[in-house]
Coordinates of C-alpha atoms in Angstrom, one line a residue:
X130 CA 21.0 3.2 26.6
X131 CA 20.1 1.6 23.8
X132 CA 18.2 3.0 20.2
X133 CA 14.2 3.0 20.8
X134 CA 14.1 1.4 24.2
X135 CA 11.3 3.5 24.6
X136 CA 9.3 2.0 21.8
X137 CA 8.2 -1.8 22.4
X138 CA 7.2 -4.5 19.2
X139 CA 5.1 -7.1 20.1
X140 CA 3.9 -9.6 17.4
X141 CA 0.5 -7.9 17.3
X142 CA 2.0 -4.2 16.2
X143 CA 4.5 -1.3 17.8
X144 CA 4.0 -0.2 21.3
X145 CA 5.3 3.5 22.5
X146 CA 4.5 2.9 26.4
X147 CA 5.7 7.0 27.2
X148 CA 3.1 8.6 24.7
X149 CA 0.2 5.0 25.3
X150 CA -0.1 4.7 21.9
X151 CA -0.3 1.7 19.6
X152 CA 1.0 2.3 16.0
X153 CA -0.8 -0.1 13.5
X154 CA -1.7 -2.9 16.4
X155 CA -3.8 -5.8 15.3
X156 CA -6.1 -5.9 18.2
X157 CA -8.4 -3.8 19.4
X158 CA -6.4 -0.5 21.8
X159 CA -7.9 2.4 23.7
X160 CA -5.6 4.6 21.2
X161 CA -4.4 3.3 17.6
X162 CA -2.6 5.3 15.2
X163 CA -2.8 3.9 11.9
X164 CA -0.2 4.4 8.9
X165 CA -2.7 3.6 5.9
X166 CA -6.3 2.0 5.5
X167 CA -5.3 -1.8 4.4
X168 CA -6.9 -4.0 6.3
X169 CA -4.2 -5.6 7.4
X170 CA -2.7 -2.1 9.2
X171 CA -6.1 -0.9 10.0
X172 CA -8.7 -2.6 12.1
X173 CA -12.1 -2.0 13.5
X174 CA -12.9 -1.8 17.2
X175 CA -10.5 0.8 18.6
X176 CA -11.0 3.0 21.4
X177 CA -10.0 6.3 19.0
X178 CA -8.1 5.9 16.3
X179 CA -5.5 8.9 14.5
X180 CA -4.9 9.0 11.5
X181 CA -4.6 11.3 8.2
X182 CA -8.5 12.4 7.3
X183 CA -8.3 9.8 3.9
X184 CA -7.4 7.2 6.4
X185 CA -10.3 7.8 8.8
X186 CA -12.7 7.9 5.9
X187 CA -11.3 4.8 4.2
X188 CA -12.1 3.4 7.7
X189 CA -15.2 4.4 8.3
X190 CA -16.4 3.1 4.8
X191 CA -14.7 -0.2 5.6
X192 CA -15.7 -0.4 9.6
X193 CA -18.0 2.4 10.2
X194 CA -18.1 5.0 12.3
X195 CA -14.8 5.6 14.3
X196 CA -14.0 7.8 17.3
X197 CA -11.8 9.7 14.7
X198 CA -8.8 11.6 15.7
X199 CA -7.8 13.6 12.1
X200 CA -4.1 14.5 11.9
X201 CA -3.0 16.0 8.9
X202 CA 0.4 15.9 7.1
X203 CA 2.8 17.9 8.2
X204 CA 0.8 18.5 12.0
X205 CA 2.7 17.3 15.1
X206 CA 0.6 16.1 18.4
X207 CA 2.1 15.2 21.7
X208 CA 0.9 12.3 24.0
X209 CA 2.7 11.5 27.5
X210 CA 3.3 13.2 30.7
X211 CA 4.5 16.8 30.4
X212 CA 8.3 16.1 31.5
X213 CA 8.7 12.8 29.0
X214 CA 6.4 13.9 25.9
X215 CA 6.7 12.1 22.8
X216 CA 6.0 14.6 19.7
X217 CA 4.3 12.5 16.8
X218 CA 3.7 13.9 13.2
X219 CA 2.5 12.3 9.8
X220 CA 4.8 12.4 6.5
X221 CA 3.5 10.8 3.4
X222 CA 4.4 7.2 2.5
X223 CA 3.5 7.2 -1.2
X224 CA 1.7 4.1 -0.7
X225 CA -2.4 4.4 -1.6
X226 CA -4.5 7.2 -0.8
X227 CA -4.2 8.8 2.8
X228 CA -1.1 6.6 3.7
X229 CA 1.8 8.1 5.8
X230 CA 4.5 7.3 8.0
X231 CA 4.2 8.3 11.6
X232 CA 7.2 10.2 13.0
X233 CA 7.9 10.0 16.7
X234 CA 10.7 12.4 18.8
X235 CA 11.3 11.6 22.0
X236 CA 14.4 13.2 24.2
X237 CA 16.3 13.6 21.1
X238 CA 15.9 10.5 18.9
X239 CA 13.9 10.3 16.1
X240 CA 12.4 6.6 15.4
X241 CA 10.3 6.7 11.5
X242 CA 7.7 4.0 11.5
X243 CA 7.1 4.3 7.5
X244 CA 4.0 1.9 7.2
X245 CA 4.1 0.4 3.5
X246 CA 5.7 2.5 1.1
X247 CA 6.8 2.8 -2.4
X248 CA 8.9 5.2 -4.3
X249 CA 7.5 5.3 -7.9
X250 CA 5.0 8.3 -8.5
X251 CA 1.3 7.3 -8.5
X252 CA -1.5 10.2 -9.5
X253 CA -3.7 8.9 -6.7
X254 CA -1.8 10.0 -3.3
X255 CA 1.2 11.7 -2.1
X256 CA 4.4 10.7 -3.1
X257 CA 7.0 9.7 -0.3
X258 CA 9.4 11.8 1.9
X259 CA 12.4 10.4 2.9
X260 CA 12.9 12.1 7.3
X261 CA 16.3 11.4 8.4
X262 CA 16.4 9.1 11.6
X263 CA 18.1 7.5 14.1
X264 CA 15.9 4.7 14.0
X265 CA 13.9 3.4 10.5
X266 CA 11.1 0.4 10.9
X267 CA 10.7 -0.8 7.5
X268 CA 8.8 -2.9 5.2
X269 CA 10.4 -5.6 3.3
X270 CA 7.5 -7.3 1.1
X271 CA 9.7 -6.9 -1.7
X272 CA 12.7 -7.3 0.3
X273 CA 14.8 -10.0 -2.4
X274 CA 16.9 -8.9 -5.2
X275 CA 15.1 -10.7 -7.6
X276 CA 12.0 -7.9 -7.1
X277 CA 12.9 -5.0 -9.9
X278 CA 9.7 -3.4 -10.8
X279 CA 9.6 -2.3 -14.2
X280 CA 8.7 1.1 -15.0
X281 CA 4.7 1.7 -14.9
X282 CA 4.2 3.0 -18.3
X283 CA 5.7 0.0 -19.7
X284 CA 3.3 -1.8 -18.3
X285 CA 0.1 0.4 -18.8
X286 CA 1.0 -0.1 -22.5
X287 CA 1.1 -3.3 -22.5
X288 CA -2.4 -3.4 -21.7
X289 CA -3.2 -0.8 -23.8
X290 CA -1.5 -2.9 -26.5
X291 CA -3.5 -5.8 -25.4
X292 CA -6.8 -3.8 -25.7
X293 CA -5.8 -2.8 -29.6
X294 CA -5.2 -6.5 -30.7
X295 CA -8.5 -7.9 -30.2
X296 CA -11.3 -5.6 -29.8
X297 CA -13.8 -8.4 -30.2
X298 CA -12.6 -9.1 -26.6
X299 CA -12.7 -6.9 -23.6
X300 CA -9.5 -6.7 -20.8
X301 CA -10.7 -7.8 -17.4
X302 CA -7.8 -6.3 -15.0
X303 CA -7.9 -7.8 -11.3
X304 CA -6.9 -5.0 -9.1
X305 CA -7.5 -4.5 -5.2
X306 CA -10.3 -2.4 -4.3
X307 CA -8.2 0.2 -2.3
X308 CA -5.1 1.6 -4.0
X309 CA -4.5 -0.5 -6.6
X310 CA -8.1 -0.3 -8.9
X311 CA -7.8 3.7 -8.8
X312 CA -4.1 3.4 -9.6
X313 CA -4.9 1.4 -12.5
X314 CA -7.5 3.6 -13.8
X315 CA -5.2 7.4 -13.2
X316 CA -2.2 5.7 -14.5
X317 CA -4.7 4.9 -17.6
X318 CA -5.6 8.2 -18.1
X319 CA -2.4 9.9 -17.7
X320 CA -1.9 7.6 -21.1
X321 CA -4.7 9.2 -22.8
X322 CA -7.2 6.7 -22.3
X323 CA -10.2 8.6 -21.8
X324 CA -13.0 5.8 -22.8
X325 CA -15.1 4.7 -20.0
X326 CA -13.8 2.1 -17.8
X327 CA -16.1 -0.2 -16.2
X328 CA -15.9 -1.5 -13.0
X329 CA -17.4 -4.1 -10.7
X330 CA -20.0 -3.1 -8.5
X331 CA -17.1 -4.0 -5.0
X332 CA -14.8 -1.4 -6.3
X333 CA -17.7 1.4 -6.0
X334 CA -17.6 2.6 -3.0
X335 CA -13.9 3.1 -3.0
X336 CA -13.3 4.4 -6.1
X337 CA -16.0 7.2 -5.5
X338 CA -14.1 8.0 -2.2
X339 CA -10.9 8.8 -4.0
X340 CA -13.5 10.9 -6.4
X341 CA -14.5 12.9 -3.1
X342 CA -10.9 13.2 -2.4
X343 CA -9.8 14.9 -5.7
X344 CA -8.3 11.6 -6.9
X345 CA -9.4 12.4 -11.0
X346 CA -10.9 9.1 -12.4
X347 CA -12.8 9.8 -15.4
X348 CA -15.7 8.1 -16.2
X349 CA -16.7 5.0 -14.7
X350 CA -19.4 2.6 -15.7
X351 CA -21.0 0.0 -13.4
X352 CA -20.8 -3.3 -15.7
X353 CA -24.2 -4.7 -14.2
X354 CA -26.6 -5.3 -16.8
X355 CA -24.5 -3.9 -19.7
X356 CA -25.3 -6.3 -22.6
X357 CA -22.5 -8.7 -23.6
X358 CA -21.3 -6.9 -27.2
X359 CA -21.4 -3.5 -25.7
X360 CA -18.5 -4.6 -23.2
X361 CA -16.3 -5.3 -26.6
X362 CA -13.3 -3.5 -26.9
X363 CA -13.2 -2.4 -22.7
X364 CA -11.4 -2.2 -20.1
X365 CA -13.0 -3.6 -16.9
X366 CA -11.6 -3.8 -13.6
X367 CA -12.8 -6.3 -11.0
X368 CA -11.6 -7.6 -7.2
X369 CA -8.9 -10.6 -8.2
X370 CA -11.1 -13.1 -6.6
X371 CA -13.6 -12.1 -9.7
X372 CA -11.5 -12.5 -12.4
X373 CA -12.2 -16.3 -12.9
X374 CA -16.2 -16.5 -11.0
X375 CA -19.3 -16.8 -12.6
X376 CA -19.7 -13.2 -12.9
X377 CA -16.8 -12.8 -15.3
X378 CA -18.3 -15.7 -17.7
X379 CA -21.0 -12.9 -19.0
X380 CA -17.9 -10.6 -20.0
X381 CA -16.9 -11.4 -23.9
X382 CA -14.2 -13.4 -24.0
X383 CA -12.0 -11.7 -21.6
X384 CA -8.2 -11.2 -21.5
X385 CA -7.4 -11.6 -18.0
X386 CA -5.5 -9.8 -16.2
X387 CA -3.8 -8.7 -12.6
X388 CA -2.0 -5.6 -12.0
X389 CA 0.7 -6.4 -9.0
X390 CA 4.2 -6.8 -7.8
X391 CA 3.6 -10.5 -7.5
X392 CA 3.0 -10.6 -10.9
X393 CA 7.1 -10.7 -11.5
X394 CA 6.6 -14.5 -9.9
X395 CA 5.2 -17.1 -12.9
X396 CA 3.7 -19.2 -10.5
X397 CA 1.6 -16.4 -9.2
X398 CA 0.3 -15.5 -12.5
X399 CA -0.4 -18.9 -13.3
X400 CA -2.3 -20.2 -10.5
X401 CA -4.7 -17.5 -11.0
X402 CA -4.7 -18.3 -14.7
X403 CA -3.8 -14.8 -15.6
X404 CA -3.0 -14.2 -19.2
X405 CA -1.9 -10.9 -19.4
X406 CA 0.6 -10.4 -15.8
X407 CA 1.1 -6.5 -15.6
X408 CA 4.1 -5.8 -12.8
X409 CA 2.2 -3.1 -10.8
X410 CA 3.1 -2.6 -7.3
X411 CA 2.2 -0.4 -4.5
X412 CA 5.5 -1.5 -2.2
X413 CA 9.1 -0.6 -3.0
X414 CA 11.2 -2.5 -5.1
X415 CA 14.3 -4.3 -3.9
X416 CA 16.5 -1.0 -5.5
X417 CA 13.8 1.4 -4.2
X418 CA 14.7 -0.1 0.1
X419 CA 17.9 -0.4 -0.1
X420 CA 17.8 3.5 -2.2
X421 CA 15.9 4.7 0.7
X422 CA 17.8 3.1 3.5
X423 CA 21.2 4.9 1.7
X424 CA 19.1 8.3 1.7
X425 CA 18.1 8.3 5.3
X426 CA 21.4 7.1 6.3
X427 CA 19.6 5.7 10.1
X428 CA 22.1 4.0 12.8
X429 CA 19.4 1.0 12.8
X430 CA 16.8 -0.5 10.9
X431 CA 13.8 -2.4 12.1
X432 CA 12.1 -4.8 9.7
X433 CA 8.6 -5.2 10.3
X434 CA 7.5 -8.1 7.5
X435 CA 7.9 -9.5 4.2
X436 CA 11.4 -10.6 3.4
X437 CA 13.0 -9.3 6.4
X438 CA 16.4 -11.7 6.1
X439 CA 17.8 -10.4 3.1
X440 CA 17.5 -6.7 3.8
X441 CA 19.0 -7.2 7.4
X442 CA 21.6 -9.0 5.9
X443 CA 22.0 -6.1 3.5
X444 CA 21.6 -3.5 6.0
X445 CA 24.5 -5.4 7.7
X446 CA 27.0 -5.8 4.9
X447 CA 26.5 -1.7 5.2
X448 CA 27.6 -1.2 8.5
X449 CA 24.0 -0.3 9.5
X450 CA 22.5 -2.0 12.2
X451 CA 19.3 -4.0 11.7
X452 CA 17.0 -6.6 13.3
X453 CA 13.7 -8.3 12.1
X454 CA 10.5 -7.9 14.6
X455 CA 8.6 -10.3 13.3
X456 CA 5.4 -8.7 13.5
X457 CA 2.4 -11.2 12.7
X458 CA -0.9 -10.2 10.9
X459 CA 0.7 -8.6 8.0
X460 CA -0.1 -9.9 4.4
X461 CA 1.2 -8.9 1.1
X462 CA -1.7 -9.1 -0.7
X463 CA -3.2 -5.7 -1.0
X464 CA -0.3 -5.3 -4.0

């Protein structure tokens, strides 16, 4: 019999046909469990949806009210008939607030279905725990060896650095609205920056949900209607579809910025005319998969999206076995 043949990918997410579950499925099911709130792994429109609590809440401030099923780290459930049970529990992926990878036994294999993940430390969620498996699904958006992230002080100075050199302007950082804006603004303060960051009005709602959730912030200012010269010398963060609209021509003379992994790619930071690139990423690094594959040591890997090729063919050249789903719907730009 062969490893997980009772868990089924399709290109739309993972099916587990014993417990009649979908894990991160891209259309609406009667019963989704979701690894993390990007909207790309979590959609509206599901019959119940289970999920850590931060999950749930992210969705409900994204898509409403859900028919929410809380599971917390660390809790098991069981779904299926009595006499073929599958026992699922949530571990921590390390990836934004909430996020986890979902855990599932079943007659004495273990199959890991991590989500997105990273492996640096990040003040604003849970950092991630390696489970030994038989069976690992991973992600592989930075699957190439050309993706080293540098370390994320390094760059938090750098845009500290940048602030310093010309306080006549102000630092507009694009960041994501989930994850990536909060990051920004911890990792800031765990620098000693403890001026008042201003924000545009999209990254609100979210950043006050990871207030609600503990997640320490410091002071945030709304930018609407702050005149011109008081915006001198600050740090502003914005969704990267604002850094170059007619709401960032009122800010004065901004340095623009973009905290991501994709930010290690020129043509990345050039198409978005981005003068100040800062190599911030929410997804493991090409050292930080293959780390992670060596430390949970499974029989076979499952690569879910991104740059599955290289990291099967790595897997491979390891005596581990591996195999690309090609899952569709995934993108890689919440980093």
């Amino acid at each position: 019999m062969a490893l997980g043949d009772w868990i089924t990918p399709h290109p739309e997410g993972i099916e587990v046909p014993a417990a009649d579950i979908w894990i991160d499925p891209s259309q609406p099911k009667a019963r989704a469990f979701v690894t993390h709130g990007h909207a790309d792994h979590a959609r509206g429109g599901h019959g119940e949806v289970w999920a850590t609590p931060e999950t749930l809440a992210i969705m409900e401030a994204r898509y409403g009210p859900q028919t929410a099923r809380p599971v917390a780290y660390g809790e098991t459930v069981r779904m299926g008939p009595k006499d073929n049970e599958v026992e699922i529990g949530f571990v921590p992926a390390g990836h934004v607030l909430g996020s986890a990878q979902i855990v599932l036994d079943h007659r004495g294999e273990r199959i890991v279905v991590s989500g997105d993940y990273k492996r640096r430390p990040d003040p604003t969620c849970d950092p991630f725990r390696p489970v030994k498996c038989d069976v690992f699904v991973t992600e592989a958006t930075f699957g190439l060896p050309v993706f080293r992230h540098p370390e994320t002080t390094d760059e938090i100075d750098k845009l500290l650095s940048a602030l310093r050199a010309e306080p006549e302007r102000c630092v507009l950082v694009g960041a994501y609205a989930l994850g990536k804006a909060q990051r920004v603004i911890a990792e800031l303060r765990g620098m000693g920056f403890d001026d008042p960051i201003y924000i545009h009005g999209a990254l609100q709602r979210l950043c006050d949900l990871y207030i609600e959730h503990g997640v320490a912030l410091g002071e945030l200012r709304p930018t609407t209607g702050v005149p011109k010269k008081e915006l001198q010398g600050r740090i502003i963060l914005c969704p990267p579809g604002a850094l170059n609209d007619r709401w960032s021509r009122r800010l004065p003379d901004p340095v623009t910025a973009m905290a991501s992994g994709w930010m290690t790619v020129r043509q990345r930071a050039r198409q978005r005319n981005v003068e100040l690139p800062l190599i911030l990423s929410d997804h493991a690094d090409w050292d930080e998969l293959t780390t992670t594959l060596r430390e949970i040591a499974p029989k076979e890997v499952w690569v879910t999206h991104g740059r599955e090729d290289a990291l099967v063919h790595w897997c491979r050249n390891h005596q581990i076995k591996a195999r690309a789903l090609e899952l569709s719907g995934y993108e890689d730009e919440d980093d």
